[in-house]
Amino acid sequence: MKILFWLPQSDASGWLAALARALPDAELREWQPGDTAPADFAIVWHPPREMFAAPRGLRAVFNLGAGVDAILALERQHPGTLPQDALLVRLEDSGMGPQMAEYVQHAVLRYLRRFDDYARQQARREWHVLAPHPLETFTVGVLGLGVLGAQVARAVASLGVPVRGFSRSAKAIDAIETFSGDLRSPQFDAFLDDVKVLVNLLPATPDTHDILDADTFGKLARGAYVVNVARGAHLVEQDLLDALANGTLAGATLDVFRTEPLPPEHPFWLEPRITITPHSSALTLREEAVSQIADKIEALSRGETVSGIVHIKRGY
Ligand code: NAP
Ligand code: GLV
């Protein structure tokens, strides 16, 4: 079995060694420009279009992350780029769930316990006890209840605050009030109503782009907080800055941006109510990812089906 590998800006050797341990009979190679030789499987992150230029008999393309927006953007811009008969398979959790849960719990507690307000007081050497947010009305809304969103919703509920979740299809999750339907529908408005912290874990698709905008912010509790750990394309950046300026929002924790790395001149860097991390809320862990992909390659080779197959038209 032949496997092609592509992970930009990274030393592929550690990955190839881990794959060789997991799939000792496989012939592994890092893709190089001009390589059009046959391969059964490709394991990629942000692949260049040229990687798929020649028909090479691929049976499946494994995406080294949960979000497939970059690879599907290629297909949208240049229809027919992805091999028509190959499955596209995303990572399912593979160690990202616990990282995401910790990150979002931290952001929620930061706002609940008013750490940003205390940091501002500290800068002014002020000693005032601030009124705490009442737990029972501190509703956290999680947008997207998939592999990661469902885990995050449960982790936040364990803090003792009310948690709601929104997804396209109906879900039942213990201790979570669930809403479903289309974005910008009356169900979506009911989900947003009086939410104090909005956490975004939607995939980036044409339907979800720009969902974190002035209209959505205006439907939350006044002075709410936003946590975006999904994709930069979800956030209308100027609407966030305006909402902070006019008091619609109190702050935001952002892990993802329209342009990454965030350019040095970007106004977010200078906004004290925005906490920035460099797309690090949930990293792809090598051993976990290799083990999941190797198990799926073996299952496909035995003629079995696997989970995590992307619906190309749906976009996730
Ligand atoms: P997932 O399992 O595919 O879950 C996506 C969820 O979003 C599902 O509940 C889905 O609803 C819902 N959804 C999709 N489109 C919708 C729409 N138009 N309206 C309402 N709900 C919609 O994805 P995941 O594994 O949880 O990952 C989510 C995203 O997190 C990824 O796509 C990626 O962009 C991001 N991510 C970021 C990092 C980071 O480091 N910052 C790391 C990993 C992932 P249904 O359940 O009804 O289908
Ligand atoms: C990271 O952003 C991922 O989609 O896995």
mmCIF file of C-alpha atoms and ligand atoms in Angstrom, residues 66-67 69 90-91 96 100 144-149 166-169 171 181 183 201-204 207-208 229-231 255-256 279-283 314 316, ligand 1:
data_model
loop_
_atom_site.group_PDB
_atom_site.id
_atom_site.type_symbol
_atom_site.label_atom_id
_atom_site.label_comp_id
_atom_site.label_asym_id
_atom_site.label_seq_id
_atom_site.Cartn_x
_atom_site.Cartn_y
_atom_site.Cartn_z
ATOM 1 C CA ALA A 66 -10.985 18.409 12.281
ATOM 2 C CA GLY A 67 -11.756 21.328 9.956
ATOM 3 C CA ASP A 69 -12.475 24.185 5.135
ATOM 4 C CA ARG A 90 -11.327 14.303 8.928
ATOM 5 C CA LEU A 91 -9.776 13.738 12.362
ATOM 6 C CA MET A 96 -8.320 17.618 20.557
ATOM 7 C CA MET A 100 -10.671 22.309 23.608
ATOM 8 C CA GLY A 144 -22.009 23.433 17.034
ATOM 9 C CA LEU A 145 -22.580 20.204 18.949
ATOM 10 C CA GLY A 146 -20.325 17.912 16.959
ATOM 11 C CA VAL A 147 -17.323 15.905 18.121
ATOM 12 C CA LEU A 148 -15.754 18.912 19.863
ATOM 13 C CA GLY A 149 -18.798 21.081 20.628
ATOM 14 C CA PHE A 166 -27.105 24.672 18.750
ATOM 15 C CA SER A 167 -26.696 22.285 15.820
ATOM 16 C CA ARG A 168 -28.316 21.625 12.462
ATOM 17 C CA SER A 169 -29.919 18.338 13.474
ATOM 18 C CA LYS A 171 -29.514 16.334 19.649
ATOM 19 C CA GLY A 181 -32.319 24.277 12.838
ATOM 20 C CA LEU A 183 -28.663 29.690 11.520
ATOM 21 C CA LEU A 201 -17.404 25.456 17.405
ATOM 22 C CA LEU A 202 -19.038 25.418 13.978
ATOM 23 C CA PRO A 203 -17.195 24.217 10.894
ATOM 24 C CA ALA A 204 -16.404 26.993 8.406
ATOM 25 C CA ASP A 207 -23.595 28.700 5.567
ATOM 26 C CA THR A 208 -21.637 29.577 8.703
ATOM 27 C CA VAL A 229 -12.193 28.584 18.645
ATOM 28 C CA ALA A 230 -13.506 27.479 15.246
ATOM 29 C CA ARG A 231 -12.352 29.604 12.303
ATOM 30 C CA ASP A 255 -7.929 31.569 18.902
ATOM 31 C CA VAL A 256 -8.552 31.846 15.148
ATOM 32 C CA HIS A 279 -4.606 28.913 16.830
ATOM 33 C CA SER A 280 -3.468 26.700 19.687
ATOM 34 C CA SER A 281 -6.703 25.814 21.503
ATOM 35 C CA ALA A 282 -6.592 22.198 20.291
ATOM 36 C CA LEU A 283 -3.470 20.973 18.537
ATOM 37 C CA ARG A 314 -22.578 19.898 3.179
ATOM 38 C CA TYR A 316 -18.098 19.319 6.933
HETATM 39 P P1 NAP B 1 -18.136 18.416 13.684
HETATM 40 O O1 NAP B 1 -18.059 17.155 14.464
HETATM 41 O O2 NAP B 1 -18.280 18.330 12.193
HETATM 42 O O3 NAP B 1 -19.346 19.278 14.292
HETATM 43 C C1 NAP B 1 -19.878 20.386 13.654
HETATM 44 C C2 NAP B 1 -21.156 20.819 14.376
HETATM 45 O O4 NAP B 1 -21.612 22.029 13.781
HETATM 46 C C3 NAP B 1 -22.283 19.803 14.253
HETATM 47 O O5 NAP B 1 -23.008 19.743 15.451
HETATM 48 C C4 NAP B 1 -23.152 20.391 13.141
HETATM 49 O O6 NAP B 1 -24.529 20.059 13.229
HETATM 50 C C5 NAP B 1 -22.972 21.867 13.406
HETATM 51 N N1 NAP B 1 -23.250 22.652 12.195
HETATM 52 C C6 NAP B 1 -22.617 22.613 11.008
HETATM 53 N N2 NAP B 1 -23.155 23.488 10.136
HETATM 54 C C7 NAP B 1 -24.194 24.060 10.803
HETATM 55 C C8 NAP B 1 -25.158 25.033 10.439
HETATM 56 N N3 NAP B 1 -25.181 25.591 9.222
HETATM 57 N N4 NAP B 1 -26.082 25.379 11.352
HETATM 58 C C9 NAP B 1 -26.079 24.816 12.583
HETATM 59 N N5 NAP B 1 -25.168 23.894 13.004
HETATM 60 C C10 NAP B 1 -24.254 23.532 12.110
HETATM 61 O O7 NAP B 1 -16.844 19.311 13.939
HETATM 62 P P2 NAP B 1 -15.857 19.278 15.209
HETATM 63 O O8 NAP B 1 -14.924 18.149 15.126
HETATM 64 O O9 NAP B 1 -16.679 19.443 16.442
HETATM 65 O O10 NAP B 1 -15.024 20.620 14.929
HETATM 66 C C11 NAP B 1 -15.671 21.874 14.779
HETATM 67 C C12 NAP B 1 -14.723 22.903 14.195
HETATM 68 O O11 NAP B 1 -13.749 23.281 15.158
HETATM 69 C C13 NAP B 1 -13.868 22.410 13.020
HETATM 70 O O12 NAP B 1 -14.588 22.440 11.803
HETATM 71 C C14 NAP B 1 -12.709 23.382 13.031
HETATM 72 O O13 NAP B 1 -12.977 24.486 12.195
HETATM 73 C C15 NAP B 1 -12.642 23.853 14.478
HETATM 74 N N6 NAP B 1 -11.404 23.420 15.158
HETATM 75 C C16 NAP B 1 -10.555 24.365 15.614
HETATM 76 C C17 NAP B 1 -9.398 23.974 16.278
HETATM 77 C C18 NAP B 1 -8.452 25.002 16.830
HETATM 78 O O14 NAP B 1 -7.332 24.671 17.208
HETATM 79 N N7 NAP B 1 -8.850 26.243 16.954
HETATM 80 C C19 NAP B 1 -9.118 22.621 16.464
HETATM 81 C C20 NAP B 1 -10.012 21.689 15.979
HETATM 82 C C21 NAP B 1 -11.170 22.100 15.325
HETATM 83 P P3 NAP B 1 -25.024 18.535 13.023
HETATM 84 O O15 NAP B 1 -24.486 17.793 14.231
HETATM 85 O O16 NAP B 1 -26.486 18.621 13.033
HETATM 86 O O17 NAP B 1 -24.422 18.072 11.752
#
